[in-house]
Amino acid sequence: MEIGIDSFAAFPTDGNGTIKGTAQEAITALLARIKLADEVGLDVFGIGEHHRKEFLDSATAIILAAAAAQTKKITLTSAVTVLSAADPVRVFQEFATLDLVSNGRAELVVGRGSFTEAFPLFGLRLEDYDKLFAEKLGLLLQINQQEIINWSGKFRPALNNQPIYPRPLQKQLPIWLGVGGTPGSFVRAGSLGLPLMVAVIGGETHRFRSLIDLYREAGEKAGHPKEKLKVGLHSLGFVGKSHEEAVETYYPGYAETFTRIGKERGWPPVTRGHFEAQNSRRGAYLVGEPEEVAEKILRHSEALGGIDRFTFQMDNAGLSHEQLSDSIELIGNAVAPLVKRALH
């Protein structure tokens, strides 16, 4: 199993959600954390895509290219690319270039995103949410497979005998499909034979088993080999030297962030009881000390029929660079070895 980190390039904040420091300082610190993740042996680092004041990840490929120059082995991926609001030609060109810069370490996780600010920003209609994604995904996959493209669709000008350059160092870019909880998304990923990245940011992780079974069934029905049908899991997590230290460090910023986002979406304010339920034995969160977090990853994997990748999302809690770095070191030096030894 691969173990990694996903980041939204979030600003550090104080307890009231007020941004601390400058954008330059935040990006510099993020690049240092990616370098650290590489040094402690983590397998993958992902950068999301948002178009909001508190996140600095609107140009994902540029951050990853800067990280490529400072790292040696770690896979560099988007987490996720909001393909509905992007041009598949430009997405491919950017990540093919990243693949060349990184010596073949680029990947993509594409999805529709959980925020909607990209739609008005780029003049798109929310009612075309799924149609945009389906059309653009089809074009991206075609470009990944073929150098010269003949294609027409509804949302983009046609391509007639059009070569697309540059080509990546890898024969093809690995493209994962990022999904939430919509059954049709799981079936689509399986039918296309794409690896699946499941964002579980609440509830009980084992409840996603039926959806992952749908993915595997669709993939096998479409004739894709089992080894091609990979499953990744992205969840909120933070690792400390003890359970108490991890929770007390993580919870205040988590509560502020999700209460603020909840006001936009009509959710109730976060409570400590709600957090503890999410961080319980069967809950989706992985906040604790290394042994319990490793055990929980293994338990989630078993409940879901086996997973191939697990990524921690931890910069949504206003944590400092030092706190995030300490957690990355613990994940690389303690959690990942425990998981991999248990699996072998």
Coordinates of C-alpha atoms in Angstrom, one line a residue, residues 113-259:
G113 CA -14.6 18.9 -6.9
S114 CA -16.6 19.5 -3.7
F115 CA -16.7 23.3 -4.1
T116 CA -18.4 25.2 -7.0
E117 CA -16.5 28.5 -7.2
A118 CA -14.8 27.4 -10.4
F119 CA -18.1 27.4 -12.4
P120 CA -18.9 31.1 -12.2
L121 CA -15.1 32.0 -12.4
F122 CA -14.8 30.3 -15.8
G123 CA -18.3 31.1 -17.1
L124 CA -19.7 27.6 -16.7
R125 CA -23.2 26.5 -15.7
L126 CA -23.7 24.4 -12.6
E127 CA -26.6 22.6 -14.4
D128 CA -24.0 21.2 -16.8
Y129 CA -22.0 19.8 -13.8
D130 CA -22.0 16.1 -14.9
K131 CA -22.2 16.6 -18.6
L132 CA -19.1 18.8 -18.6
F133 CA -17.1 16.3 -16.6
A134 CA -18.1 13.3 -18.7
E135 CA -17.2 15.0 -22.0
K136 CA -13.9 16.4 -20.7
L137 CA -12.9 13.1 -19.1
G138 CA -13.5 11.3 -22.4
L139 CA -11.3 13.8 -24.3
L140 CA -8.5 13.7 -21.6
L141 CA -8.4 9.9 -21.8
Q142 CA -8.2 10.0 -25.6
I143 CA -5.3 12.5 -25.5
N144 CA -3.5 10.3 -23.0
Q145 CA -3.8 7.4 -25.4
Q146 CA -3.3 9.1 -28.8
E147 CA -0.9 11.7 -30.1
I148 CA -3.2 12.9 -32.9
I149 CA -6.8 13.6 -32.0
N150 CA -10.0 13.7 -33.9
W151 CA -12.8 14.7 -31.5
S152 CA -15.9 16.8 -31.3
G153 CA -18.2 17.7 -28.4
K154 CA -20.6 20.2 -26.9
F155 CA -18.5 22.3 -24.6
R156 CA -15.2 22.7 -26.5
P157 CA -14.2 23.4 -30.2
A158 CA -13.6 20.3 -32.2
L159 CA -10.1 18.9 -32.8
N160 CA -9.4 17.6 -36.4
N161 CA -6.1 15.7 -36.9
Q162 CA -4.7 17.8 -34.1
P163 CA -1.4 16.6 -32.5
I164 CA -1.1 17.3 -28.8
Y165 CA 2.4 18.0 -27.3
P166 CA 4.4 17.4 -25.3
R167 CA 4.0 13.7 -24.6
P168 CA 4.9 12.5 -21.1
L169 CA 8.0 10.5 -20.2
Q170 CA 5.7 7.7 -19.1
K171 CA 3.9 5.8 -21.8
Q172 CA 0.7 7.3 -20.5
L173 CA 0.0 9.5 -17.5
P174 CA -1.7 7.6 -14.6
I175 CA -5.1 9.1 -14.3
W176 CA -7.2 8.3 -11.2
L177 CA -10.9 9.2 -10.8
G178 CA -11.7 11.1 -7.6
V179 CA -15.2 10.3 -6.2
G180 CA -17.4 11.2 -3.3
G181 CA -20.5 9.1 -2.6
T182 CA -22.3 9.0 -6.0
P183 CA -22.9 5.4 -7.2
G184 CA -22.7 6.5 -10.8
S185 CA -19.2 7.9 -10.3
F186 CA -18.0 4.5 -9.0
V187 CA -19.5 2.7 -11.9
R188 CA -18.0 5.1 -14.4
A189 CA -14.5 4.6 -12.9
G190 CA -14.9 0.8 -13.1
S191 CA -16.3 0.8 -16.6
L192 CA -13.4 2.9 -17.8
G193 CA -10.8 0.9 -15.9
L194 CA -9.5 3.9 -14.0
P195 CA -8.0 3.7 -10.5
L196 CA -10.4 5.0 -8.0
M197 CA -9.6 7.6 -5.3
V198 CA -12.4 7.8 -2.7
A199 CA -12.7 10.9 -0.5
V200 CA -14.2 9.8 2.8
I201 CA -14.4 12.9 4.9
G202 CA -17.2 11.9 7.2
G203 CA -19.3 9.0 8.5
E204 CA -18.0 5.4 8.8
T205 CA -15.6 4.3 6.2
H206 CA -16.8 0.7 6.0
R207 CA -20.1 2.0 4.6
F208 CA -18.3 2.7 1.3
R209 CA -17.8 -1.0 0.7
S210 CA -21.0 -1.4 -1.4
L211 CA -19.9 1.4 -3.6
I212 CA -16.4 0.0 -4.1
D213 CA -18.0 -3.3 -4.9
L214 CA -20.0 -1.6 -7.6
Y215 CA -16.7 -0.2 -9.0
R216 CA -15.0 -3.6 -9.0
E217 CA -18.0 -5.3 -10.6
A218 CA -18.3 -2.6 -13.3
G219 CA -14.6 -3.0 -14.0
E220 CA -14.7 -6.7 -14.3
K221 CA -17.8 -6.6 -16.4
A222 CA -16.0 -4.2 -18.8
G223 CA -13.2 -6.7 -19.1
H224 CA -10.5 -4.8 -17.1
P225 CA -8.0 -7.0 -15.2
K226 CA -8.3 -6.8 -11.4
E227 CA -4.8 -5.4 -11.0
K228 CA -5.9 -2.4 -13.0
L229 CA -8.8 -1.6 -10.6
K230 CA -6.8 0.1 -7.8
V231 CA -8.6 1.8 -4.9
G232 CA -7.2 4.7 -3.0
L233 CA -8.7 6.4 0.2
H234 CA -8.3 10.0 1.1
S235 CA -9.3 11.0 4.6
L236 CA -8.8 13.7 7.3
G237 CA -6.0 12.7 9.6
F238 CA -3.2 14.0 11.8
V239 CA -0.5 12.0 13.7
G240 CA 1.0 13.1 17.1
K241 CA 3.3 11.4 19.6
S242 CA 0.2 10.5 21.7
H243 CA -3.5 10.3 21.0
E244 CA -4.2 13.2 23.3
E245 CA -1.5 15.4 21.8
A246 CA -2.8 14.7 18.2
V247 CA -6.4 15.5 19.1
E248 CA -5.7 18.6 21.2
T249 CA -3.5 20.0 18.4
Y250 CA -5.8 19.2 15.5
Y251 CA -9.3 19.8 16.9
P252 CA -9.5 23.6 17.5
G253 CA -8.5 24.5 13.9
Y254 CA -10.6 21.7 12.5
A255 CA -13.7 22.9 14.4
E256 CA -13.2 26.5 13.2
T257 CA -12.6 25.5 9.5
F258 CA -15.6 23.1 9.3
T259 CA -17.9 25.4 11.2

